[in-house]
Every structure is written in structure tokens, then in C-alpha cells.
Coordinates of C-alpha atoms (C1' of nucleotides) in Angstrom, one line a residue:
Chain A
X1258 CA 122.1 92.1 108.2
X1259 CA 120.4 91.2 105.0
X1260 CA 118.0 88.4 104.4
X1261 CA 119.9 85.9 102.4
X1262 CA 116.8 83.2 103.0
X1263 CA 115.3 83.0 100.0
X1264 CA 111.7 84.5 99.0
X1265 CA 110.8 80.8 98.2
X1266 CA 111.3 79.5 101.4
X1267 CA 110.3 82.0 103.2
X1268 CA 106.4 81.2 101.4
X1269 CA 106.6 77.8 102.0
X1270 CA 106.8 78.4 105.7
X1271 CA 104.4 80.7 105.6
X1272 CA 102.0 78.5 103.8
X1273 CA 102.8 75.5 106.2
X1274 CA 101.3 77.3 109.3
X1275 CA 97.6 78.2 108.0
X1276 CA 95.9 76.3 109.8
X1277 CA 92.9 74.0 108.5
X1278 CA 89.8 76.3 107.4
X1279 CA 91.6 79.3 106.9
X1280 CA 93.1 81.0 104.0
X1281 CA 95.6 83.8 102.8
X1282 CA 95.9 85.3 99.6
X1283 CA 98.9 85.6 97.4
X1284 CA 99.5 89.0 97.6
X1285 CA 99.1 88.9 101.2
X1286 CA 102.2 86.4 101.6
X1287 CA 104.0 88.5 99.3
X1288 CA 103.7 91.1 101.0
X1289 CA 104.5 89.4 104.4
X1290 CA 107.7 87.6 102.9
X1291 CA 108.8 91.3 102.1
X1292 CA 107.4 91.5 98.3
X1293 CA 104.5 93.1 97.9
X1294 CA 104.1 93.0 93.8
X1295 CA 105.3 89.7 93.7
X1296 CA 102.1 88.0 94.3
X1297 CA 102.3 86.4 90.9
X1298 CA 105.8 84.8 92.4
X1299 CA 104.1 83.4 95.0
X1300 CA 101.5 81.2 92.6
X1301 CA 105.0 80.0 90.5
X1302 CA 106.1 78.9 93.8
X1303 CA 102.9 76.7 94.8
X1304 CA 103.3 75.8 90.8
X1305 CA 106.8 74.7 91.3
X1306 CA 107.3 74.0 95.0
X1307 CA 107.2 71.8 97.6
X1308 CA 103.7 69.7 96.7
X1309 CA 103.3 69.0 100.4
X1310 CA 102.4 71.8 101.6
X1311 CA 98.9 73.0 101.8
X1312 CA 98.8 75.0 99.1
X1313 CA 95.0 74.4 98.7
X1314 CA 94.7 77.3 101.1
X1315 CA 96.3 79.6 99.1
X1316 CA 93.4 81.7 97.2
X1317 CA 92.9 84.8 95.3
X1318 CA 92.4 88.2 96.8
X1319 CA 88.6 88.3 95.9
X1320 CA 88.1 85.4 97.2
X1321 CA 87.9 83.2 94.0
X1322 CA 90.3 80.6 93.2
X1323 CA 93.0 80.4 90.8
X1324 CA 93.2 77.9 87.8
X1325 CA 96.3 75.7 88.3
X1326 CA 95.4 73.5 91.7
X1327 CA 95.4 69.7 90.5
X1328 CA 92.5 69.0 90.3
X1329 CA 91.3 72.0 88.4
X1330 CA 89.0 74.9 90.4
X1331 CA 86.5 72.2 91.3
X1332 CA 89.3 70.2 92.9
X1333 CA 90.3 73.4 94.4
X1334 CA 86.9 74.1 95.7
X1335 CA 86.0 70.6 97.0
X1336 CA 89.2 70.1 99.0
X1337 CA 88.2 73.2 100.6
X1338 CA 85.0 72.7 101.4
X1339 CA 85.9 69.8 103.1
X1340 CA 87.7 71.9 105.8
X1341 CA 85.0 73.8 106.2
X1342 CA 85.1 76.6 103.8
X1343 CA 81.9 77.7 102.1
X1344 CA 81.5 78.9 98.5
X1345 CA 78.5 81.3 97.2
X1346 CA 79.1 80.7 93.4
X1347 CA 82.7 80.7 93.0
X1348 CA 83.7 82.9 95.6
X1349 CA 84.7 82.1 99.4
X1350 CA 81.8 83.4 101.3
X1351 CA 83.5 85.6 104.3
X1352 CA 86.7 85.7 103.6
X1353 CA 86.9 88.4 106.0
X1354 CA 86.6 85.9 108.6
X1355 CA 88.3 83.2 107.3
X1356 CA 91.4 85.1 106.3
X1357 CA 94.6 84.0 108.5
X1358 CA 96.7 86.7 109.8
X1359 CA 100.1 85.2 111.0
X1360 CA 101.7 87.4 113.7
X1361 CA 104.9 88.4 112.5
Chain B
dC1219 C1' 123.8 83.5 82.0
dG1220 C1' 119.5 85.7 79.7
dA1221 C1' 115.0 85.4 78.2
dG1222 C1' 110.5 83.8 78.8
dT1223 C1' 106.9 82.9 81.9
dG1224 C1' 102.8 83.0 85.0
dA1225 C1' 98.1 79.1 90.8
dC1226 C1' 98.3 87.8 90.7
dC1227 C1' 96.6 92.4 91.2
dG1228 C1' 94.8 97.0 90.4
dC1229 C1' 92.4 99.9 87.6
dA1230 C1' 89.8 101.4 83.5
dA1231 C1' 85.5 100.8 80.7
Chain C
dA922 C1' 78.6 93.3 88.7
dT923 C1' 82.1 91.5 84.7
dT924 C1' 85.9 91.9 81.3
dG925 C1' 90.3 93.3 79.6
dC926 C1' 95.0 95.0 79.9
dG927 C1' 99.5 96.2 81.6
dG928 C1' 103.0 95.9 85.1
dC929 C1' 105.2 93.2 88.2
dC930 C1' 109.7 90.0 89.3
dA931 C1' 111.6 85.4 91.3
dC932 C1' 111.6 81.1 89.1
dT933 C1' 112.7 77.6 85.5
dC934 C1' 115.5 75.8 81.8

DNA sequence: CGAGTGACCGCAA
DNA sequence: ATTGCGGCCACTC
């Protein structure tokens, strides 16, 4: 059987599971919703999407945070912070750590 | 329906 | 380390 569920909701249930404190990064939910170059999909979705979901934990691959969050960057980086994520200039500091891998 | 777009990413200097 | 550029492709209008 093919998968007629769209890509887009396929992302938005992926980004309403990272929990609190955690992050994933475009490409990575690309990948994981079964399109790996469509990262840049991914940030038209959270552009165009459903607003309620926690898109604030949505970040880049380097760790740095795209333009495009309400709020601006520093909006982006202060709602973060708040749950606990820590910034060394404008780059999540372990984002090894912090980086949420859903089991599939 | 078709063209334009962009909350990315990888790689070269 | 930073900057720039090209490719990517589902989404919007």
C-alpha cells in the first residue's frame, strides 16, 4: 500500500510529540516523514501550518535557529530557553544531547 | 492547473 | 570559523 497521508500531516505529528527541552531539525523530520531533501518543505509547513503546535522546537541542523519564528530569532531563542535549552552565541549548546529521536 | 516560493542543507572558497 | 551559491520539492495562490 502506498502512503496517501500527506507529507504535511505526517510533520505536524511528528512535531507534536517532541517533548519540552528537546529539539529535531528539519532535515531530520524530513527524512523521518520519508523526504530527505525536503527539509526546506518542512520550514513552509511550520510557515503555513497548524500554529499550535510547537514549532519553536523545530531548529536548524547546526544548531542555530531559522529567521521566520514570530517573534523573530530572539523570540525563537527566549521561548526556548525557557524550556531549558541553553544558547552559546546563537547556537544550541549540545545539541547532541538535546536532539529527540522518535522511535519509529 | 502551473509557476513561484522558501522557518533548509551541503559543499566550495 | 564564516560566507555564498545551487539544488531541492511540497505548498500556496
Amino acid at each position: 500500500m502506498h502512503e496517501n497521508i500527506k507529507f504535511r500531516q505526517l510533520v505536524e505529528e511528528l512535531v507534536s510529540v517532541i517533548p519540552a527541552g528537546r529539539v529535531m531539525t528539519y532535515g531530520q523530520i524530513a527524512t523521518i516523514c520519508g523526504k530527505p531533501r525536503a527539509a526546506r518543505i518542512v520550514g513552509g509547513i511550520a510557515h503555513f501550518g497548524n500554529t499550535d503546535l510547537p514549532w519553536q522546537r523545530v531548529v536548524k541542523k547546526d544548531g542555530s535557529l531559522a529567521s521566520g519564528y514570530p517573534g523573530g530569532v530572539n523570540g525563537h531563542k527566549r521561548v526556548l530557553e525557557s524550556e531549558g535549552v541553553t544558547f552559546h552565541q546563537m547556537k544550541i549548546v549540545n545539541m547532541q544531547e538535546l536532539l529527540w529521536r522518535p522511535k519509529i
